[in-house]
Coordinates of C-alpha atoms in Angstrom, one line a residue:
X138 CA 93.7 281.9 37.1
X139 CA 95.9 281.3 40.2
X140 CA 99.8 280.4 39.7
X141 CA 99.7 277.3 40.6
X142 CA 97.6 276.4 37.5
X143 CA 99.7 278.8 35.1
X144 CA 102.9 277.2 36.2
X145 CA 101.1 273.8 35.5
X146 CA 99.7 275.0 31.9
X147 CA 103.3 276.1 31.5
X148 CA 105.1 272.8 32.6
X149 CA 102.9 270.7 30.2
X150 CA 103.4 272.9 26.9
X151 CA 107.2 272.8 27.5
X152 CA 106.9 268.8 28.8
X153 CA 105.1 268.3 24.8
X154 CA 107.7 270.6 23.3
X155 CA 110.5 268.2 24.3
X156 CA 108.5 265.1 23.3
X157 CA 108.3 266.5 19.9
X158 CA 111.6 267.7 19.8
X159 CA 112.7 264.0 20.8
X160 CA 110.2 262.2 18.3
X161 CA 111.7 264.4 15.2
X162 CA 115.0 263.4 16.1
X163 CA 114.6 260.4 16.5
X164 CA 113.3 260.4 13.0
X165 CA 116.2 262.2 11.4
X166 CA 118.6 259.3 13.0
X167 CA 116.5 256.4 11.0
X168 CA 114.9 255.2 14.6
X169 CA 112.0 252.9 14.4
X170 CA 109.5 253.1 16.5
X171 CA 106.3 251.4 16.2
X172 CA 103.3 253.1 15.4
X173 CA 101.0 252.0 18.1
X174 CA 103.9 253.2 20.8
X175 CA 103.5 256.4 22.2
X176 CA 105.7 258.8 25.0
X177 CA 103.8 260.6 28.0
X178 CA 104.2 262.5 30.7
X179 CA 102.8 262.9 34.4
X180 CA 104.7 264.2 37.8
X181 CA 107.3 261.4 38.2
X182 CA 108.2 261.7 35.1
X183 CA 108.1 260.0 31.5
X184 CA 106.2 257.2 30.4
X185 CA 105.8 255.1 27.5
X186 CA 102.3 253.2 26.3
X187 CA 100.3 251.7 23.8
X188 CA 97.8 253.1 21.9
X189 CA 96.3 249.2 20.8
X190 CA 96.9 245.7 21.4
X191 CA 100.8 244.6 20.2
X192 CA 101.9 240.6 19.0
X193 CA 104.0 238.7 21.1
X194 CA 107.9 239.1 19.2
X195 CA 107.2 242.6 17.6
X196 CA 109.6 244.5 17.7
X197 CA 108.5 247.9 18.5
X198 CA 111.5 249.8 18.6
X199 CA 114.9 249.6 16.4
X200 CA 117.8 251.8 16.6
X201 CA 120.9 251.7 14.8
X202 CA 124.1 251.6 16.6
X203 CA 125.4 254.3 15.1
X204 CA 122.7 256.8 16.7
X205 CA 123.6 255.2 20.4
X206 CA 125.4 257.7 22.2
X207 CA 129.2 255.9 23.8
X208 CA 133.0 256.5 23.9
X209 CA 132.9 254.6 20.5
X210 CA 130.1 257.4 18.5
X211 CA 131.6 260.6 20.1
X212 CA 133.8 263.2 19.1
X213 CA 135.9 262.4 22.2
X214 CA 136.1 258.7 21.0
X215 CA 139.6 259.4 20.0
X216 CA 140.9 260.3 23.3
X217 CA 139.2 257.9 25.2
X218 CA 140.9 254.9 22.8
X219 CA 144.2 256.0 24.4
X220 CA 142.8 255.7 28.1
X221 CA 142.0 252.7 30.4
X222 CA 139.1 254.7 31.8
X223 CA 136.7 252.1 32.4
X224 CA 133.4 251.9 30.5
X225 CA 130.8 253.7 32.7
X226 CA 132.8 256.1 33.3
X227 CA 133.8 256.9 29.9
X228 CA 130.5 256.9 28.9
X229 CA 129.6 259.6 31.7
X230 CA 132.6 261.8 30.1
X231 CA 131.0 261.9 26.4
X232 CA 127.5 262.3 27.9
X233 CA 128.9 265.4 29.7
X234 CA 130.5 266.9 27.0
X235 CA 127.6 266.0 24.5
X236 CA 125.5 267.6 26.8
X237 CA 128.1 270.7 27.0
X238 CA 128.0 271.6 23.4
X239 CA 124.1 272.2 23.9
X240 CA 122.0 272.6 19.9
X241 CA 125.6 272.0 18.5
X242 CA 125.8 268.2 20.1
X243 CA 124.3 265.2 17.3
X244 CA 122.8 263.9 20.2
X245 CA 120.9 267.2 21.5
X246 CA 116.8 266.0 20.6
X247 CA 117.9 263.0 22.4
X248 CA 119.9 264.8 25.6
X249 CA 117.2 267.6 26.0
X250 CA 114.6 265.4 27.6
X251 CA 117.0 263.3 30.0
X252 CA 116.6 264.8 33.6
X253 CA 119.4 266.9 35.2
X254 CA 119.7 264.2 37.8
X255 CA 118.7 260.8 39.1
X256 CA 118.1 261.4 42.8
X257 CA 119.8 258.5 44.3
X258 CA 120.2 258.3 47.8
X259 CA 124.5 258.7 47.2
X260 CA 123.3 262.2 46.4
X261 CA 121.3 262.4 49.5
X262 CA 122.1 264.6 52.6
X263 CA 120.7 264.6 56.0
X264 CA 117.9 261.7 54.8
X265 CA 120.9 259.2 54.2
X266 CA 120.8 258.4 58.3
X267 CA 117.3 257.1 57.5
X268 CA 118.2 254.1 55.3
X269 CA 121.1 252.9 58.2
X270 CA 121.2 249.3 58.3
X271 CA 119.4 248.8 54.8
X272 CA 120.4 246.7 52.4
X273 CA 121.1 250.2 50.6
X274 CA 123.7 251.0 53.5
X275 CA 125.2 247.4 52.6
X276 CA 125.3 247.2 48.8
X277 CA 127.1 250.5 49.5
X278 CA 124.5 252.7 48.3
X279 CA 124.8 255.6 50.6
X280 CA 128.9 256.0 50.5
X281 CA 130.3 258.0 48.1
X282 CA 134.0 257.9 48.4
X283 CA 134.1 255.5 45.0
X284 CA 132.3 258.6 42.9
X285 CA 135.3 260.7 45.1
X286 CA 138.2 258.5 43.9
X287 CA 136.7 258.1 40.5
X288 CA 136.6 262.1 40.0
X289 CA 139.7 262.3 41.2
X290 CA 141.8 259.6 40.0
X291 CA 140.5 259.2 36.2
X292 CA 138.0 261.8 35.4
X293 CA 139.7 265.4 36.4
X294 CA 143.5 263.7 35.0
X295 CA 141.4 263.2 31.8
X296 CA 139.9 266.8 31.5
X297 CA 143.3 268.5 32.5
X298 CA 145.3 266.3 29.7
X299 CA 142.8 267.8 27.3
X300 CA 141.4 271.1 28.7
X301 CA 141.7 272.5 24.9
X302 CA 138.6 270.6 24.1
X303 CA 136.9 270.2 27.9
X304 CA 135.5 273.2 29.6
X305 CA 136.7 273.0 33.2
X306 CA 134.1 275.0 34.7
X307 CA 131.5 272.4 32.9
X308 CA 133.1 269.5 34.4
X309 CA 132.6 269.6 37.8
X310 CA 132.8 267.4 40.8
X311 CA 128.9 268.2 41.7
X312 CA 128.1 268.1 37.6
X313 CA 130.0 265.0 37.8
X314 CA 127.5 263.0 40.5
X315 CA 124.6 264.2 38.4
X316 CA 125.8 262.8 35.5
X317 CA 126.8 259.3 37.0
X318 CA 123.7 259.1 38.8
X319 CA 121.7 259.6 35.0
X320 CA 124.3 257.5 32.7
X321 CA 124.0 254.4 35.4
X322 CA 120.4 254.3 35.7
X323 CA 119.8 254.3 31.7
X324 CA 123.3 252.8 30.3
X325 CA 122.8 249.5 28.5
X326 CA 125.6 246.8 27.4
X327 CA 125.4 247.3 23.8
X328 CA 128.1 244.6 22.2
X329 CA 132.2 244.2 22.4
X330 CA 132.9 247.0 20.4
X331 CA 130.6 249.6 22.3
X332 CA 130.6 247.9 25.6
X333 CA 128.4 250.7 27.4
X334 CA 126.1 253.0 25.4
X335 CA 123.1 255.3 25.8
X336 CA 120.2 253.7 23.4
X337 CA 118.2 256.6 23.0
X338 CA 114.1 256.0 23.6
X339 CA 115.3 252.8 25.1
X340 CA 116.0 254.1 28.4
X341 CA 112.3 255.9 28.2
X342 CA 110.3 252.3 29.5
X343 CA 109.8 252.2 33.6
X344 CA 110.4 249.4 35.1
X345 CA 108.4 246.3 36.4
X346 CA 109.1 242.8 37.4
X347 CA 105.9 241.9 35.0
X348 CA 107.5 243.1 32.1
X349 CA 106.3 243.4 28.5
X350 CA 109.6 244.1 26.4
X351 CA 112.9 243.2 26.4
X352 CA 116.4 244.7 24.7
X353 CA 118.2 242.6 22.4
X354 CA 121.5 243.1 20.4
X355 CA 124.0 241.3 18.7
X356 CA 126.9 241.2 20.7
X357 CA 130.0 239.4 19.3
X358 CA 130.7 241.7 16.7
X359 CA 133.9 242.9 16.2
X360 CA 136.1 244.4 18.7
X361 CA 138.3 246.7 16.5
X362 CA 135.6 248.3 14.2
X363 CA 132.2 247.4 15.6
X364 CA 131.3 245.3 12.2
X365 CA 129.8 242.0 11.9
X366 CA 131.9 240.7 8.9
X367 CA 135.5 242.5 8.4
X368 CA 138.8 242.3 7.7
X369 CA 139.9 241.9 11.1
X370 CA 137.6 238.6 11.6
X371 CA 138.1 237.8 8.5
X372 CA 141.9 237.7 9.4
X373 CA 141.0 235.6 12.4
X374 CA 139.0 232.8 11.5
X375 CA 136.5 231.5 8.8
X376 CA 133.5 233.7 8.6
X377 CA 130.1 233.2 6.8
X378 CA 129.2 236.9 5.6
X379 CA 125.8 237.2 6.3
X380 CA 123.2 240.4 6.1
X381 CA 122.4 241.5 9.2
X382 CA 120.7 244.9 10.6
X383 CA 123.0 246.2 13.2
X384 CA 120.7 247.8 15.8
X385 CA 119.7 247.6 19.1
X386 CA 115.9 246.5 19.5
X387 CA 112.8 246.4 22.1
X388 CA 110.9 243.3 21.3
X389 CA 107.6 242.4 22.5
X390 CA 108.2 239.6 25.5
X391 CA 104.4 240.1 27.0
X392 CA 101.7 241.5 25.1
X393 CA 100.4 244.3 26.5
X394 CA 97.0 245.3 26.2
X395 CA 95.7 248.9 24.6
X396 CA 96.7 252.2 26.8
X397 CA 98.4 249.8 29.3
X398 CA 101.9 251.6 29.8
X399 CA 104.9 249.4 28.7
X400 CA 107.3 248.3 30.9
X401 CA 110.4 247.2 30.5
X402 CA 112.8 245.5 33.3
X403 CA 116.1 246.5 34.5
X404 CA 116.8 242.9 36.0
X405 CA 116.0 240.8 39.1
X406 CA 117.1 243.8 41.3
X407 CA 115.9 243.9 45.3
X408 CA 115.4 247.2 46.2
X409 CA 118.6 247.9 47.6
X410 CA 119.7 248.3 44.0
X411 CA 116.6 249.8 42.3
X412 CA 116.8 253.2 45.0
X413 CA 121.0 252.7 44.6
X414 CA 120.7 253.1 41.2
X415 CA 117.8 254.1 39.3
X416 CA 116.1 256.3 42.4
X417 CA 113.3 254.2 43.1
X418 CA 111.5 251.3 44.5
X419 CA 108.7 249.0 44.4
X420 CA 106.7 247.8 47.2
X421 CA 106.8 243.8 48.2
X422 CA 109.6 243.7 45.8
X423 CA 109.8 239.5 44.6
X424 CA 113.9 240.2 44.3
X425 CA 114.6 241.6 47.6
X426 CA 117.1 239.8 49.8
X427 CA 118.3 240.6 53.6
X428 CA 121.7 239.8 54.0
X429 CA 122.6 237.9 57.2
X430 CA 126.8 237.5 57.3
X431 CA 127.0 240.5 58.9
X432 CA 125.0 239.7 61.8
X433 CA 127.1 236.3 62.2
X434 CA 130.4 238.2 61.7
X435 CA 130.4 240.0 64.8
X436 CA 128.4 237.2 66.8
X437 CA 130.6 234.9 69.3
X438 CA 130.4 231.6 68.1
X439 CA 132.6 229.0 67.8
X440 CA 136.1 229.1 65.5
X441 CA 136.4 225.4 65.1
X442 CA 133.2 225.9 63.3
X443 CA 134.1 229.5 61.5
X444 CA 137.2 227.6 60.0
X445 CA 135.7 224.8 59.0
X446 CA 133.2 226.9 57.1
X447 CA 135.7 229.5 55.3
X448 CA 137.5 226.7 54.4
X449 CA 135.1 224.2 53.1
X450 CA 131.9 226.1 53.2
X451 CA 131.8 226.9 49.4
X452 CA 132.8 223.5 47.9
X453 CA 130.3 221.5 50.2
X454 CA 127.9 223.6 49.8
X455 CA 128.4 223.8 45.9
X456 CA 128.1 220.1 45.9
X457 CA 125.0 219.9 47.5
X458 CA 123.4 222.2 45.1
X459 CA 122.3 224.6 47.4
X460 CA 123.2 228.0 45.3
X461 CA 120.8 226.3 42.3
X462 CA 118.0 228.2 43.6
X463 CA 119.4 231.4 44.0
X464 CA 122.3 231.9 41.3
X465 CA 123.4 230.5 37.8
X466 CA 126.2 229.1 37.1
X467 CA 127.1 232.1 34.6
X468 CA 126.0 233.8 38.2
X469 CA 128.8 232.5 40.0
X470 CA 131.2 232.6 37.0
X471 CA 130.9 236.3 36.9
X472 CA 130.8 236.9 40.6
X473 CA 134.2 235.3 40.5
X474 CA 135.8 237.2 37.3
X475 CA 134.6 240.5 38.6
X476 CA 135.8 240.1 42.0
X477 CA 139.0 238.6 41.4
X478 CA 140.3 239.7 37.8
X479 CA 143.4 238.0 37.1
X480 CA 142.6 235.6 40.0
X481 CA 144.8 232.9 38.5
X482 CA 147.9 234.8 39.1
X483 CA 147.7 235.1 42.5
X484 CA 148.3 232.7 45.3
X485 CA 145.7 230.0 45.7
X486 CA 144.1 231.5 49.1
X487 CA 143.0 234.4 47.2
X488 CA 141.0 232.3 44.9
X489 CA 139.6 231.1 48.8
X490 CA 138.9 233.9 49.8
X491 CA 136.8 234.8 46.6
X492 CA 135.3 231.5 47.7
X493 CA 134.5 232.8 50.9
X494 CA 132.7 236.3 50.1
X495 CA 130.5 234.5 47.5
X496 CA 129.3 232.1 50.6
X497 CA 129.2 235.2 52.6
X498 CA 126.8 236.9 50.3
X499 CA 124.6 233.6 50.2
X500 CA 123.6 233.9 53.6
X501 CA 120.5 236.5 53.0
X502 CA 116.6 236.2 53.8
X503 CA 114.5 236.4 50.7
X504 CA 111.1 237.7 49.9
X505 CA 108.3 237.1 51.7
X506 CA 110.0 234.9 54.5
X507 CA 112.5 232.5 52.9
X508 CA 115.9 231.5 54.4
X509 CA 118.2 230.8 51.6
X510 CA 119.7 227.0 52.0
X511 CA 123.6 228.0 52.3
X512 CA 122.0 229.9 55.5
X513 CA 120.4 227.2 57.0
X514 CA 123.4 224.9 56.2
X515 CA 125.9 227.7 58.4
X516 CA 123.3 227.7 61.3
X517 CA 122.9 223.8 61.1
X518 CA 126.4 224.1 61.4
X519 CA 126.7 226.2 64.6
X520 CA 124.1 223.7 66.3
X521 CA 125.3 220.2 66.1
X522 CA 127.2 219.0 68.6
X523 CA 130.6 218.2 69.6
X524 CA 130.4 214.6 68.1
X525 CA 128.2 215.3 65.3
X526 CA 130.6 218.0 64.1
X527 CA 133.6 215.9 64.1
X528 CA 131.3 212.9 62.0
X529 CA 130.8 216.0 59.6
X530 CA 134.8 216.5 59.1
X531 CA 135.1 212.4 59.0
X532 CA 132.2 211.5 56.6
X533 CA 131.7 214.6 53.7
X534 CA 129.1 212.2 51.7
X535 CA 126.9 210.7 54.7
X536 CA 126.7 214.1 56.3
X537 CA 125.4 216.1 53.1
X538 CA 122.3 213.3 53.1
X539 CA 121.5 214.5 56.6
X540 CA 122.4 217.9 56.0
X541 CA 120.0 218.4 53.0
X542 CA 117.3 216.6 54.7
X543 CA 117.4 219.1 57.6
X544 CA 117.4 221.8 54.9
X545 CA 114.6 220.3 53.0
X546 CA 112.4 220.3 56.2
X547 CA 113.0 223.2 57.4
X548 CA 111.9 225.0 54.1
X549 CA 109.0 222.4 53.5
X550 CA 107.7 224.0 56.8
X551 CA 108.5 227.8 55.5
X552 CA 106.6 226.9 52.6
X553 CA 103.8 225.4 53.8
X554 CA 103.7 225.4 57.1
X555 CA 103.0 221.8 57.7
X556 CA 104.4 219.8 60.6
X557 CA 103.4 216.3 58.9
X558 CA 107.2 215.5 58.0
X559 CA 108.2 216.5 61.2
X560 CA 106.6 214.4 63.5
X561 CA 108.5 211.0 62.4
X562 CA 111.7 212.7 62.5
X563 CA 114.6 211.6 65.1
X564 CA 115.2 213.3 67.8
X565 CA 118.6 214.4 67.2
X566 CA 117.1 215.6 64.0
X567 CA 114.2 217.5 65.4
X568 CA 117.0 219.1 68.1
X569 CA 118.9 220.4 65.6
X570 CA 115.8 221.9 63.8
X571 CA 114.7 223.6 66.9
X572 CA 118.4 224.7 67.4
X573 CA 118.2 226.6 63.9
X574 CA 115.1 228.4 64.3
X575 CA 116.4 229.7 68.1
X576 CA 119.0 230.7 66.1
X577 CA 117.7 232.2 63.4
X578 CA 115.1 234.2 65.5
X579 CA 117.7 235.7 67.5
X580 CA 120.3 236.5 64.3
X581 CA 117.3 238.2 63.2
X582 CA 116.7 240.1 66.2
X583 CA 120.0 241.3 65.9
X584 CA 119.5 242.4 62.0
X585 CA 116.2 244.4 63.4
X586 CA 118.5 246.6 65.6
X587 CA 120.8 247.5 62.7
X588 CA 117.9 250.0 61.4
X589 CA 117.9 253.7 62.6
X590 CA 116.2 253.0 65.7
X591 CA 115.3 256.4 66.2
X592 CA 113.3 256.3 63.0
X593 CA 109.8 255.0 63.4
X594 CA 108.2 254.3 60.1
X595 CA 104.9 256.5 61.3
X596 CA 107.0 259.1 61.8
X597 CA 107.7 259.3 57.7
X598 CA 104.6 261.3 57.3
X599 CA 103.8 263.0 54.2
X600 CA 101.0 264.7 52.0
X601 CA 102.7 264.4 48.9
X602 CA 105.7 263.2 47.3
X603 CA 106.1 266.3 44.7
X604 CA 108.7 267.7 47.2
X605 CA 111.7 266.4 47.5
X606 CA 111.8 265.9 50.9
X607 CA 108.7 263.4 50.7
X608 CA 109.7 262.0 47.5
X609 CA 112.9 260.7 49.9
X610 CA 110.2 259.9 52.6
X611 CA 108.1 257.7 50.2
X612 CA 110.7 255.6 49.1
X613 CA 113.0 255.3 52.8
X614 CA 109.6 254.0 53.9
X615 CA 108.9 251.4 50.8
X616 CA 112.5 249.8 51.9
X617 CA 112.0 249.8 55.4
X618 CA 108.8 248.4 55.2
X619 CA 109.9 245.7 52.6
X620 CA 113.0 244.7 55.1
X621 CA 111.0 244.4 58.3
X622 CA 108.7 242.5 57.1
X623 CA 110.7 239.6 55.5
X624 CA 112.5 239.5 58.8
X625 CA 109.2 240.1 61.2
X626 CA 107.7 237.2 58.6
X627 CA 110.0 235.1 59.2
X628 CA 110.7 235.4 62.7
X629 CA 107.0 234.8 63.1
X630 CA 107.6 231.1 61.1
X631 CA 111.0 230.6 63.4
X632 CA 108.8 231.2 66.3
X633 CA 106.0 228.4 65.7
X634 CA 108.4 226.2 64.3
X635 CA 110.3 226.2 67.4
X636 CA 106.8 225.5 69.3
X637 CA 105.8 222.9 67.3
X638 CA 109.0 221.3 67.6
X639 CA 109.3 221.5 71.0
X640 CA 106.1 219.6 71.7
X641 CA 106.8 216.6 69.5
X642 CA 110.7 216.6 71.8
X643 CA 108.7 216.2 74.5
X644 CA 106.3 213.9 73.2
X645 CA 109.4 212.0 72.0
X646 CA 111.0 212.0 75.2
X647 CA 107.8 211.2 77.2
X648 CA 107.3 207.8 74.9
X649 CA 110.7 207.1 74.9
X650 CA 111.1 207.8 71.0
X651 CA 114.2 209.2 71.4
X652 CA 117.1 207.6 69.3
X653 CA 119.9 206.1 71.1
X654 CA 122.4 206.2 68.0
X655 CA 122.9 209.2 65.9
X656 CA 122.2 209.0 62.1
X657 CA 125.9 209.4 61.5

């Protein structure tokens, strides 16, 4: 027997040693899981599946808080109650130390089978140059002077203030990335005592945008003690005691079939977050976006414009409904509290600002070939003229008819590619929609050469991906594929557009169609 094959024999008895270690703790901590669910394993890792058929709304898995793993259930949970450490990080210090104490931690059947690290691209070395000009590069993906401050400004102050307890030598800058990169890529928001917490088994269900389960916990319990019904609420307000199983639960959202693999999701995440965070990505991902504000931000265009948009962008924009497709209104409600905490104390142009960087991130491509409308509303802006520009500062409720018309047509034509509501249009109209896609085609030009140009995606060339070298390869090429061709898509849709809209101008001009007064 060669030893390639040993090692493999090897590998799979200790693989089914750590399953069964897991599974019997799990049962000594009163965790339910259902009897049709079952844990594999195969070279990129874990799995869970299905041995039969499972009911819409079963729950198939049920753990009890107090066998989740946060600052709350730890030994350390009294130190970290006098810090203001923030959550994520807190919970990587206890799943450090948990770790640290080995067969002696509460949590070791559960700890033994997490990996040593989550091989993000932060944690990358040379390969980081490959994903330049990704959305990766942009959502900060590949910069790790955050995880630098972090260590050095909370974590290694924490560890020196109580060094009786923390081993030093086990709480390590490099330790440190390989725990973040494992605690944010399996952390779940648990309720507003726990905040963050490690759900054990939870975290063991992949991920797919088809899912079959989802989590669910009850999350307005109470802040001082973690209870449903105590003397702190009961202090507060009227309370109606009522029996309730605290636990955190995977319920059945999809039925899946028997032997299918379950899957859970991790959220409408592009890939720009899915490699960021949880080391991975998906081909033709539905969620991915490519951002655009960059492109205009260094583009020469005119200020009257730029002003007018960082000033009013957000509110006429808001008012013509064009973030409904893209973002909830809990969406914007958080993008505001987590950008701008304590936003109300400060002087009303930061609240503007705040304004201004949620607009900026509106202006993205999404999958397969979509421009989003806040987008096509800035380029509209860029291409009407003089006169119509000044109308638009004049009249706010005329212009927003003609402005969402525009928008409407152009993504009628993305979607179906159908010039039939084009061809009555007015010229002016039909001017400013050839403007757009000009200008669009060339913005995305300039997005194309943002990408390591030196990097040609035949040139990421492997035999495997059990290296991982090629593991780095397979994925750098799953996003640059993704990216170019939302933007190659739709320049391709920018490019007949502009044709077709060019022949019914002339046709227009030949006939003598063209409109002597402007819609506004």
């Amino acid at each position: 027997m060669n030893t390639t094959k040993t090692d493999e024999i090897i590998n799979k008895n200790i693989d089914q040693q750590r399953i069964s270690i897991l599974m019997d703790w799990l049962k000594s901590k009163n965790i339910y899981i259902h009897s049709a669910i079952k844990l594999g394993k195969r070279d990129d890792g874990f799995f869970v599946y299905t041995e039969k058929f499972i009911k819409k709304n079963t729950i198939i898995l049920k753990v009890p808080k107090n066998a989740i793993l946060s600052p709350k259930t730890s030994l350390l949970s009294f130190f970290l109650d006098k810090t203001k450490i923030p959550s994520i990080l807190s919970v990587c210090i206890v799943y450090m130390y948990e770790k640290s104490l080995g067969q002696k931690s509460p949590w070791y059947g559960y700890l033994q089978i997490m990996p040593d690290k989550v091989d993000i691209p932060k944690l990358w070395n040379h390969e980081k140059k490959w994903l330049k000009g990704t959305e990766i590069e942009y959502v900060g993906g590949l910069d790790i002077s955050e995880l630098q401050s972090a260590y050095n400004e909370l974590i290694l102050p924490f560890i020196k203030k109580n060094k009786e307890i923390l081993n030093q030598r086990i709480f390590t800058y490099n330790n440190f990335l390989k725990a973040i990169s494992v605690v944010r890529s399996r952390v779940f928001e648990i309720d507003k005592f726990h905040n963050l917490g490690l759900v054990p088994f939870a975290d063991m269900f992949n991920h797919a945008t088809n899912e079959h389960i989802h989590f669910q916990t009850f999350y307005n319990v109470c802040r001082h003690c973690g209870l449903i019904y105590c003397k702190h609420i009961f202090k507060l307000k009227k309370y109606k005691k009522t029996q309730y199983e605290d636990t955190c639960d995977m319920i059945v959202h999809n039925s899946p079939s028997a032997f299918d693999e379950v899957y859970n999701t991790y959220g409408t995440h592009g890939n720009d977050i899915l490699l960021s965070r949880y080391g991975f990505a998906l081909h033709k991902n539905k969620w991915d976006r490519i951002s655009m504000s960059k492109i205009f931000q260094k583009n020469d265009m005119k200020s009257d414009r730029l002003l007018w948009w960082k000033l009013n962008g957000f509110n006429a924009s808001y008012k013509m409904g064009l973030f409904k497709r893209y973002f909830s209104k809990n969406d914007i409600k958080n993008y505001f509290s987590s950008d701008s905490n304590n936003h109300n104390d400060k002087e009303i142009h930061s609240y503007h600002n705040i304004q201004y960087l949620f607009l900026q991130d509106s202006l993205f491509i999404t999958f397969p070939s979509d421009p989003s409308s806040p987008l096509i509303f800035f380029i509209i802006l860029l291409s009407l003229s003089h006169k119509l520009f000044k109308n638009l500062e004049k009249n706010t409720k005329k212009t927003n008819i003609y402005i969402l018309n525009i928008i409407r047509l152009q993504l009628l034509y993305f979607h179906t590619g159908s010039i039939k509501n084009l061809k009555y249009q007015k010229y002016t109209t039909l001017l400013i929609i050839f403007k757009i896609n000009k200008f669009l085609s060339n913005a995305i030009d300039s997005r194309l050469k943002k990408y390591n140009q030196t990097l040609i995606l035949d040139n990421l060339v492997y035999e495997n991906i059990k290296t991982q070298e090629n593991k780095r390869k397979h994925w750098t090429k799953i996003v640059l594929q993704n990216e170019i061709d939302i933007l190659n898509n739709t320049k391709k849709k920018c490019i007949k557009l502009i044709h077709k809209t060019k022949l019914i101008l002339k046709y227009q001009k030949l006939y003598s169609f063209k409109i002597k007064k402007n819609y506004f």
